[in-house]
Amino acid sequence: MNAVHFPVDRMLPVQELLSTPKSIVITTHHRPDGDAMGSSLGLYGFLKAKGHQVHVIVPSDYPDFLYWLPGHQDVTIFSPEKDSILEAILNAEVLFCLDFNWLNRTETMEPVLRKSTGVKILIDHHLDPEHCYDHVFSHTDACATAELVYEFIAALGEAESITPDIAECLYCGIMTDTNSFRYSSMKAATHRIVAGLMEAGAVNYRVHERVYDNFTENRLRLLGYILKDKMKVLPELNTAYISMSSAELDMFNFKPGDTEGIVNYALSIQGIRFAVFFIERDGLVKISFRSKDEFSAKDFASSYFEGGGHRNASGGRSLESLDKTVERFLSILPHYKSKLTS
Ligand code: 5GP
Ligand code: MN
């Protein structure tokens, strides 16, 4: 247990706050991933069992390979037109913000979150959180927000309250954010937490199967097309990149989540240290950056593509056309030749 993440003195007011039933909203970032949903629903299961009135409200839909997560049927997808949702947020006594640092990562939820006077508690592992939360548990050395949620529950003295359902949510968060426990962010202590989750009833192979062996045929055909025809490799810059137009996505009946993880294939090529995926969706180009070792995908994303994230896994965006965006990327890349090849 990493007591530094949730020190007693900073936990006391939170413990006091949660000692009587509260109306609570849990939210996470736009286009929630496995960690966003796993940590939110793990915390949801815990708080609900403690007698709180809890809503999980997320900014947008999430991939259907997460639809099995215990509690997912209770998740509300935010809509700024729905008064009942706005009221739930405005009336919440406590707001848990999970797996994001800046409120603008919640996109259309940002204004109502800012307006809400509920006590805002951040639990996250991204760099540089915004100064708008009442309690900040922001730790970039954590591999996943789900790991921090486990520690948060343990710091409340409630590790014994982790049910098999909660354990599977948190297991899913750690598993997806570490690409199945393989990133450098996986510490021995994280393996101990994962062991604790299995002891609490998480069935490890079942979670893996539900997330990784649950693809549609279309998704696999899309992967084949991308790897064969769309992935470009620049060996002199140790970089590989992929660009997909919305017309190409339509050919494969694209659904959110279908391209998740595909950028990692580009990074798995021998010698490649920087992998980038451009995808044209909803009127903009969304970009995923992945890197190895010291090369900072985050610096690249924040310097040129309005993005951020972690050193080795970041995201960004561009309002230019897909072709123009890739052109701009290719014109910037050679400036990084020494960093990419040293
Ligand atoms: P992904 O490529 O999987 O969408 O995102 C990788 C990482 O970058 C995630 O940790 C995510 O939180 C972060 N990220 C993705 N898109 C953005 C963005 O537009 N802005 C910032 N600041 N971070 C992002
Ligand atoms: Mn995360």
Short mmCIF file of C-alpha atoms and ligand atoms in Angstrom, two decimals:
data_model
loop_
_atom_site.label_atom_id
_atom_site.label_comp_id
_atom_site.label_asym_id
_atom_site.label_seq_id
_atom_site.Cartn_x
_atom_site.Cartn_y
_atom_site.Cartn_z
CA MET A 1 0.00 0.00 0.00
CA ASN A 2 1.37 3.40 -0.98
CA ALA A 3 0.43 5.57 2.00
CA VAL A 4 2.00 8.56 0.23
CA HIS A 5 -0.86 8.60 -2.28
CA PHE A 6 -3.56 8.93 0.38
CA PRO A 7 -1.92 10.32 3.54
CA VAL A 8 -3.97 10.17 6.72
CA ASP A 9 -4.16 13.94 7.21
CA ARG A 10 -5.53 14.50 3.71
CA MET A 11 -7.92 11.58 3.98
CA LEU A 12 -9.48 12.70 7.26
CA PRO A 13 -11.74 15.40 5.79
CA VAL A 14 -12.77 13.05 2.99
CA GLN A 15 -13.50 10.28 5.45
CA GLU A 16 -15.58 12.73 7.51
CA LEU A 17 -17.43 13.88 4.39
CA LEU A 18 -18.33 10.31 3.43
CA SER A 19 -19.28 9.26 6.95
CA THR A 20 -22.92 10.17 6.34
CA PRO A 21 -24.98 9.41 3.19
CA LYS A 22 -24.39 11.95 0.44
CA SER A 23 -25.63 12.59 -3.08
CA ILE A 24 -22.62 11.84 -5.23
CA VAL A 25 -21.80 12.16 -8.92
CA ILE A 26 -18.87 10.26 -10.39
CA THR A 27 -17.59 11.44 -13.74
CA THR A 28 -14.68 10.80 -16.06
CA HIS A 29 -13.21 11.96 -19.37
CA HIS A 30 -14.79 12.18 -22.82
CA ARG A 31 -14.73 8.85 -24.72
CA PRO A 32 -14.17 6.82 -21.57
CA ASP A 33 -11.74 3.91 -21.82
CA GLY A 34 -11.34 0.79 -19.69
CA ASP A 35 -9.68 2.66 -16.84
CA ALA A 36 -12.19 5.52 -16.91
CA MET A 37 -15.14 3.11 -16.73
CA GLY A 38 -13.48 0.53 -14.49
CA SER A 39 -12.42 3.09 -11.88
CA SER A 40 -15.79 4.91 -12.04
CA LEU A 41 -17.87 1.75 -11.69
CA GLY A 42 -15.56 0.28 -9.03
CA LEU A 43 -15.97 3.42 -6.94
CA TYR A 44 -19.70 3.46 -7.74
CA GLY A 45 -20.15 -0.09 -6.39
CA PHE A 46 -18.28 0.81 -3.23
CA LEU A 47 -20.06 4.10 -2.48
CA LYS A 48 -23.49 2.70 -3.26
CA ALA A 49 -22.97 -0.19 -0.85
CA LYS A 50 -22.03 2.38 1.79
CA GLY A 51 -25.48 3.94 1.49
CA HIS A 52 -24.74 6.96 -0.69
CA GLN A 53 -26.96 8.03 -3.54
CA VAL A 54 -24.60 7.75 -6.51
CA HIS A 55 -24.83 8.63 -10.22
CA VAL A 56 -22.15 7.79 -12.74
CA ILE A 57 -22.47 10.41 -15.49
CA VAL A 58 -20.01 10.18 -18.36
CA PRO A 59 -19.49 12.73 -21.17
CA SER A 60 -19.93 10.28 -24.05
CA ASP A 61 -20.60 6.65 -24.89
CA TYR A 62 -17.95 4.03 -24.26
CA PRO A 63 -16.87 0.92 -26.21
CA ASP A 64 -19.24 -2.03 -26.09
CA PHE A 65 -16.49 -4.39 -24.92
CA LEU A 66 -16.98 -2.63 -21.57
CA TYR A 67 -20.75 -3.15 -21.45
CA TRP A 68 -20.34 -6.15 -19.13
CA LEU A 69 -18.81 -4.09 -16.30
CA PRO A 70 -20.91 -4.52 -13.15
CA GLY A 71 -23.06 -1.40 -12.77
CA HIS A 72 -22.76 -0.31 -16.43
CA GLN A 73 -26.53 -0.46 -16.82
CA ASP A 74 -26.78 2.42 -14.32
CA VAL A 75 -24.42 4.73 -16.24
CA THR A 76 -25.89 7.94 -17.64
CA ILE A 77 -24.46 9.42 -20.83
CA PHE A 78 -24.42 13.20 -20.40
CA SER A 79 -26.62 15.38 -22.53
CA PRO A 80 -26.68 19.16 -21.96
CA GLU A 81 -30.37 19.23 -22.92
CA LYS A 82 -31.53 16.90 -20.15
CA ASP A 83 -32.56 18.91 -17.11
CA SER A 84 -32.61 15.87 -14.82
CA ILE A 85 -28.92 15.22 -15.55
CA LEU A 86 -27.95 18.87 -15.08
CA GLU A 87 -29.83 18.93 -11.78
CA ALA A 88 -28.14 15.77 -10.54
CA ILE A 89 -24.76 17.43 -11.14
CA LEU A 90 -25.74 20.82 -9.74
CA ASN A 91 -27.32 19.24 -6.64
CA ALA A 92 -24.53 16.75 -5.96
CA GLU A 93 -22.90 17.22 -2.58
CA VAL A 94 -19.79 15.41 -3.75
CA LEU A 95 -18.31 15.11 -7.24
CA PHE A 96 -15.65 12.51 -7.93
CA CYS A 97 -13.57 13.37 -10.99
CA LEU A 98 -11.74 10.26 -12.15
CA ASP A 99 -9.02 9.67 -14.73
CA PHE A 100 -8.64 13.22 -16.04
CA ASN A 101 -6.77 16.33 -14.95
CA TRP A 102 -8.48 19.31 -16.61
CA LEU A 103 -12.24 19.79 -16.61
CA ASN A 104 -12.17 20.46 -20.35
CA ARG A 105 -11.41 16.73 -20.78
CA THR A 106 -15.13 16.25 -20.06
CA GLU A 107 -15.99 18.38 -23.13
CA THR A 108 -19.68 19.39 -22.96
CA MET A 109 -19.91 18.59 -19.23
CA GLU A 110 -17.31 21.23 -18.36
CA PRO A 111 -19.67 24.21 -17.81
CA VAL A 112 -22.04 22.38 -15.45
CA LEU A 113 -19.16 20.80 -13.53
CA ARG A 114 -17.67 24.26 -13.02
CA LYS A 115 -21.02 25.60 -11.89
CA SER A 116 -21.66 22.81 -9.39
CA THR A 117 -20.78 23.72 -5.82
CA GLY A 118 -20.39 20.11 -4.65
CA VAL A 119 -17.10 19.11 -3.05
CA LYS A 120 -14.86 18.10 -5.96
CA ILE A 121 -12.49 15.22 -5.39
CA LEU A 122 -9.93 14.39 -8.05
CA ILE A 123 -8.41 10.92 -8.27
CA ASP A 124 -6.15 10.72 -11.31
CA HIS A 125 -2.77 9.81 -12.74
CA HIS A 126 -2.25 12.49 -15.43
CA LEU A 127 0.26 15.34 -15.17
CA ASP A 128 -0.55 18.90 -14.10
CA PRO A 129 -4.10 18.85 -12.71
CA GLU A 130 -6.15 22.02 -12.89
CA HIS A 131 -6.51 24.03 -9.65
CA CYS A 132 -10.26 23.66 -9.31
CA TYR A 133 -10.68 20.66 -7.01
CA ASP A 134 -11.23 20.66 -3.25
CA HIS A 135 -9.28 17.45 -2.72
CA VAL A 136 -6.58 16.38 -5.15
CA PHE A 137 -5.18 12.86 -5.27
CA SER A 138 -3.11 13.14 -8.43
CA HIS A 139 -0.27 10.66 -8.82
CA THR A 140 1.51 10.22 -12.12
CA ASP A 141 3.42 7.20 -10.83
CA ALA A 142 0.16 5.23 -10.63
CA CYS A 143 -0.38 2.97 -13.63
CA ALA A 144 -4.14 3.50 -13.65
CA THR A 145 -6.80 5.49 -11.85
CA ALA A 146 -8.29 2.13 -10.87
CA GLU A 147 -5.12 1.41 -8.87
CA LEU A 148 -5.65 4.70 -7.02
CA VAL A 149 -9.32 3.91 -6.39
CA TYR A 150 -8.24 0.64 -4.78
CA GLU A 151 -5.79 2.55 -2.57
CA PHE A 152 -8.45 5.16 -1.79
CA ILE A 153 -10.88 2.49 -0.58
CA ALA A 154 -8.07 0.83 1.41
CA ALA A 155 -7.09 4.20 2.92
CA LEU A 156 -10.69 4.55 4.13
CA GLY A 157 -10.06 1.28 5.97
CA GLU A 158 -12.56 -0.49 3.72
CA ALA A 159 -10.46 -2.92 1.65
CA GLU A 160 -12.64 -5.71 3.06
CA SER A 161 -15.69 -4.09 1.43
CA ILE A 162 -14.35 -4.80 -2.07
CA THR A 163 -16.82 -7.25 -3.60
CA PRO A 164 -16.09 -9.45 -6.64
CA ASP A 165 -17.98 -6.92 -8.81
CA ILE A 166 -15.93 -3.96 -7.57
CA ALA A 167 -12.76 -6.05 -7.91
CA GLU A 168 -13.50 -6.87 -11.57
CA CYS A 169 -14.11 -3.20 -12.40
CA LEU A 170 -10.78 -2.19 -10.86
CA TYR A 171 -8.96 -5.17 -12.41
CA CYS A 172 -10.29 -4.10 -15.81
CA GLY A 173 -9.01 -0.53 -15.27
CA ILE A 174 -5.50 -1.64 -14.37
CA MET A 175 -5.40 -4.28 -17.10
CA THR A 176 -6.44 -1.92 -19.90
CA ASP A 177 -4.24 1.02 -18.86
CA THR A 178 -1.14 -1.18 -18.64
CA ASN A 179 -1.84 -3.17 -21.82
CA SER A 180 -2.21 -6.34 -19.73
CA PHE A 181 0.29 -5.51 -16.99
CA ARG A 182 3.25 -4.98 -19.31
CA TYR A 183 4.09 -1.26 -19.14
CA SER A 184 6.88 0.23 -17.03
CA SER A 185 4.12 1.81 -14.92
CA MET A 186 3.43 -1.67 -13.46
CA LYS A 187 5.24 -1.79 -10.12
CA ALA A 188 5.60 -4.73 -7.74
CA ALA A 189 3.10 -2.91 -5.53
CA THR A 190 0.62 -2.85 -8.42
CA HIS A 191 0.96 -6.61 -8.85
CA ARG A 192 0.15 -6.90 -5.13
CA ILE A 193 -2.98 -4.80 -5.65
CA VAL A 194 -3.96 -6.98 -8.61
CA ALA A 195 -3.44 -10.04 -6.41
CA GLY A 196 -5.67 -8.38 -3.79
CA LEU A 197 -8.35 -7.89 -6.45
CA MET A 198 -8.18 -11.57 -7.41
CA GLU A 199 -8.42 -12.52 -3.74
CA ALA A 200 -11.47 -10.26 -3.50
CA GLY A 201 -13.07 -12.29 -6.29
CA ALA A 202 -12.00 -10.83 -9.64
CA VAL A 203 -11.85 -13.67 -12.15
CA ASN A 204 -8.80 -12.65 -14.15
CA TYR A 205 -9.25 -14.75 -17.33
CA ARG A 206 -12.89 -13.73 -17.58
CA VAL A 207 -12.02 -10.03 -17.58
CA HIS A 208 -9.33 -10.62 -20.24
CA GLU A 209 -11.75 -12.59 -22.41
CA ARG A 210 -14.51 -10.03 -22.11
CA VAL A 211 -12.23 -7.17 -23.11
CA TYR A 212 -9.79 -8.76 -25.55
CA ASP A 213 -11.74 -11.66 -27.08
CA ASN A 214 -14.88 -9.74 -27.68
CA PHE A 215 -14.28 -8.05 -31.02
CA THR A 216 -16.65 -7.94 -33.94
CA GLU A 217 -15.54 -9.44 -37.23
CA ASN A 218 -15.56 -5.90 -38.65
CA ARG A 219 -13.06 -4.75 -36.06
CA LEU A 220 -10.61 -7.48 -37.01
CA ARG A 221 -11.06 -6.81 -40.74
CA LEU A 222 -10.42 -3.14 -40.00
CA LEU A 223 -7.23 -4.09 -38.17
CA GLY A 224 -6.12 -6.22 -41.14
CA TYR A 225 -6.75 -3.37 -43.56
CA ILE A 226 -4.88 -0.89 -41.40
CA LEU A 227 -1.84 -3.10 -40.91
CA LYS A 228 -1.63 -4.13 -44.56
CA ASP A 229 -2.54 -0.93 -46.38
CA LYS A 230 -2.51 2.02 -44.02
CA MET A 231 0.47 1.76 -41.70
CA LYS A 232 3.45 3.76 -42.91
CA VAL A 233 6.88 3.08 -41.50
CA LEU A 234 9.68 5.66 -41.49
CA PRO A 235 12.71 3.60 -40.41
CA GLU A 236 15.08 6.59 -40.60
CA LEU A 237 12.99 8.32 -37.92
CA ASN A 238 12.05 5.19 -35.95
CA THR A 239 8.44 6.22 -36.45
CA ALA A 240 5.33 4.50 -37.77
CA TYR A 241 2.00 6.20 -38.39
CA ILE A 242 -1.51 5.39 -39.53
CA SER A 243 -4.22 7.68 -40.86
CA MET A 244 -7.85 6.72 -41.31
CA SER A 245 -10.53 8.83 -42.98
CA SER A 246 -14.15 8.64 -41.90
CA ALA A 247 -15.01 7.16 -45.33
CA GLU A 248 -12.58 4.29 -44.69
CA LEU A 249 -14.05 3.76 -41.23
CA ASP A 250 -17.52 3.59 -42.73
CA MET A 251 -16.37 0.69 -44.94
CA PHE A 252 -15.94 -1.35 -41.76
CA ASN A 253 -19.09 -0.17 -40.01
CA PHE A 254 -16.88 1.54 -37.42
CA LYS A 255 -18.02 1.74 -33.80
CA PRO A 256 -16.29 3.58 -30.93
CA GLY A 257 -13.54 1.41 -29.52
CA ASP A 258 -12.84 -0.41 -32.80
CA THR A 259 -9.50 1.33 -33.24
CA GLU A 260 -8.51 1.25 -29.59
CA GLY A 261 -5.08 -0.28 -29.12
CA ILE A 262 -4.28 -0.47 -32.83
CA VAL A 263 -1.59 2.21 -32.46
CA ASN A 264 0.29 -0.29 -30.26
CA TYR A 265 0.82 -2.58 -33.25
CA ALA A 266 2.80 0.18 -34.93
CA LEU A 267 4.90 0.57 -31.79
CA SER A 268 5.62 -3.16 -31.70
CA ILE A 269 7.76 -3.02 -34.85
CA GLN A 270 11.44 -3.59 -34.11
CA GLY A 271 13.23 -0.28 -33.60
CA ILE A 272 10.08 1.89 -33.69
CA ARG A 273 10.00 4.42 -30.86
CA PHE A 274 7.16 6.68 -31.92
CA ALA A 275 3.76 5.56 -33.23
CA VAL A 276 0.95 7.87 -34.23
CA PHE A 277 -2.65 7.19 -35.25
CA PHE A 278 -4.76 9.86 -36.98
CA ILE A 279 -8.47 9.24 -37.15
CA GLU A 280 -11.05 11.50 -38.78
CA ARG A 281 -14.17 11.55 -36.60
CA ASP A 282 -16.95 13.94 -35.70
CA GLY A 283 -15.55 16.78 -37.79
CA LEU A 284 -12.02 16.73 -36.43
CA VAL A 285 -8.90 14.63 -36.50
CA LYS A 286 -8.25 12.80 -33.23
CA ILE A 287 -4.67 11.70 -32.75
CA SER A 288 -3.13 9.01 -30.53
CA PHE A 289 0.58 9.21 -29.78
CA ARG A 290 2.59 6.37 -28.26
CA SER A 291 6.33 6.35 -27.60
CA LYS A 292 9.04 4.27 -26.02
CA ASP A 293 11.66 5.18 -23.43
CA GLU A 294 12.62 8.83 -23.03
CA PHE A 295 10.93 10.16 -26.17
CA SER A 296 8.01 12.26 -24.93
CA ALA A 297 4.77 11.71 -26.81
CA LYS A 298 3.22 14.18 -24.38
CA ASP A 299 5.57 17.04 -25.33
CA PHE A 300 4.92 16.36 -29.00
CA ALA A 301 1.13 16.24 -28.52
CA SER A 302 1.00 19.37 -26.38
CA SER A 303 3.42 21.38 -28.55
CA TYR A 304 1.66 20.81 -31.87
CA PHE A 305 -1.71 19.13 -31.48
CA GLU A 306 -3.52 20.71 -28.49
CA GLY A 307 -3.09 17.54 -26.51
CA GLY A 308 -1.43 15.89 -23.58
CA GLY A 309 -1.57 12.77 -21.45
CA HIS A 310 1.38 10.72 -20.26
CA ARG A 311 4.99 10.70 -21.46
CA ASN A 312 4.55 7.48 -23.45
CA ALA A 313 0.81 7.67 -24.23
CA SER A 314 -0.84 10.91 -25.24
CA GLY A 315 -3.64 12.21 -27.34
CA GLY A 316 -4.34 15.34 -29.35
CA ARG A 317 -6.49 16.81 -32.08
CA SER A 318 -6.45 18.90 -35.21
CA LEU A 319 -9.16 20.94 -36.90
CA GLU A 320 -7.36 20.82 -40.25
CA SER A 321 -8.24 18.14 -42.80
CA LEU A 322 -6.80 14.67 -42.33
CA ASP A 323 -4.33 15.15 -45.20
CA LYS A 324 -3.21 18.56 -43.95
CA THR A 325 -2.80 17.21 -40.42
CA VAL A 326 -0.60 14.34 -41.58
CA GLU A 327 1.36 16.73 -43.82
CA ARG A 328 2.00 19.01 -40.85
CA PHE A 329 3.05 16.05 -38.71
CA LEU A 330 5.49 14.90 -41.39
CA SER A 331 6.98 18.38 -41.64
CA ILE A 332 7.56 18.57 -37.86
CA LEU A 333 8.92 15.06 -37.39
CA PRO A 334 12.41 15.53 -38.92
CA HIS A 335 13.18 18.17 -36.24
CA TYR A 336 13.04 15.31 -33.75
CA LYS A 337 15.40 13.05 -35.69
CA SER A 338 18.18 13.16 -33.11
CA LYS A 339 15.79 12.50 -30.20
CA LEU A 340 14.15 9.65 -32.10
CA THR A 341 17.36 7.95 -33.17
CA SER A 342 19.77 8.61 -30.29
P1 5GP B 1 -5.70 7.87 -26.42
O1 5GP B 1 -4.65 7.93 -27.47
O2 5GP B 1 -5.88 6.48 -25.90
O3 5GP B 1 -6.96 8.57 -26.81
O4 5GP B 1 -5.15 8.72 -25.20
C1 5GP B 1 -3.91 8.44 -24.61
C2 5GP B 1 -3.72 9.29 -23.39
O5 5GP B 1 -3.71 10.66 -23.72
C3 5GP B 1 -4.81 9.11 -22.36
O6 5GP B 1 -4.19 9.03 -21.10
C4 5GP B 1 -5.64 10.35 -22.43
O7 5GP B 1 -6.07 10.70 -21.17
C5 5GP B 1 -4.70 11.38 -23.02
N1 5GP B 1 -5.41 12.22 -23.99
C6 5GP B 1 -6.10 11.78 -25.06
N2 5GP B 1 -6.61 12.80 -25.78
C7 5GP B 1 -6.25 13.94 -25.14
C8 5GP B 1 -6.47 15.34 -25.38
O8 5GP B 1 -7.10 15.76 -26.34
N3 5GP B 1 -5.93 16.21 -24.47
C9 5GP B 1 -5.19 15.77 -23.40
N4 5GP B 1 -4.68 16.69 -22.55
N5 5GP B 1 -4.97 14.46 -23.16
C10 5GP B 1 -5.47 13.55 -24.00
MN MN B 2 -6.20 6.02 -16.88
#
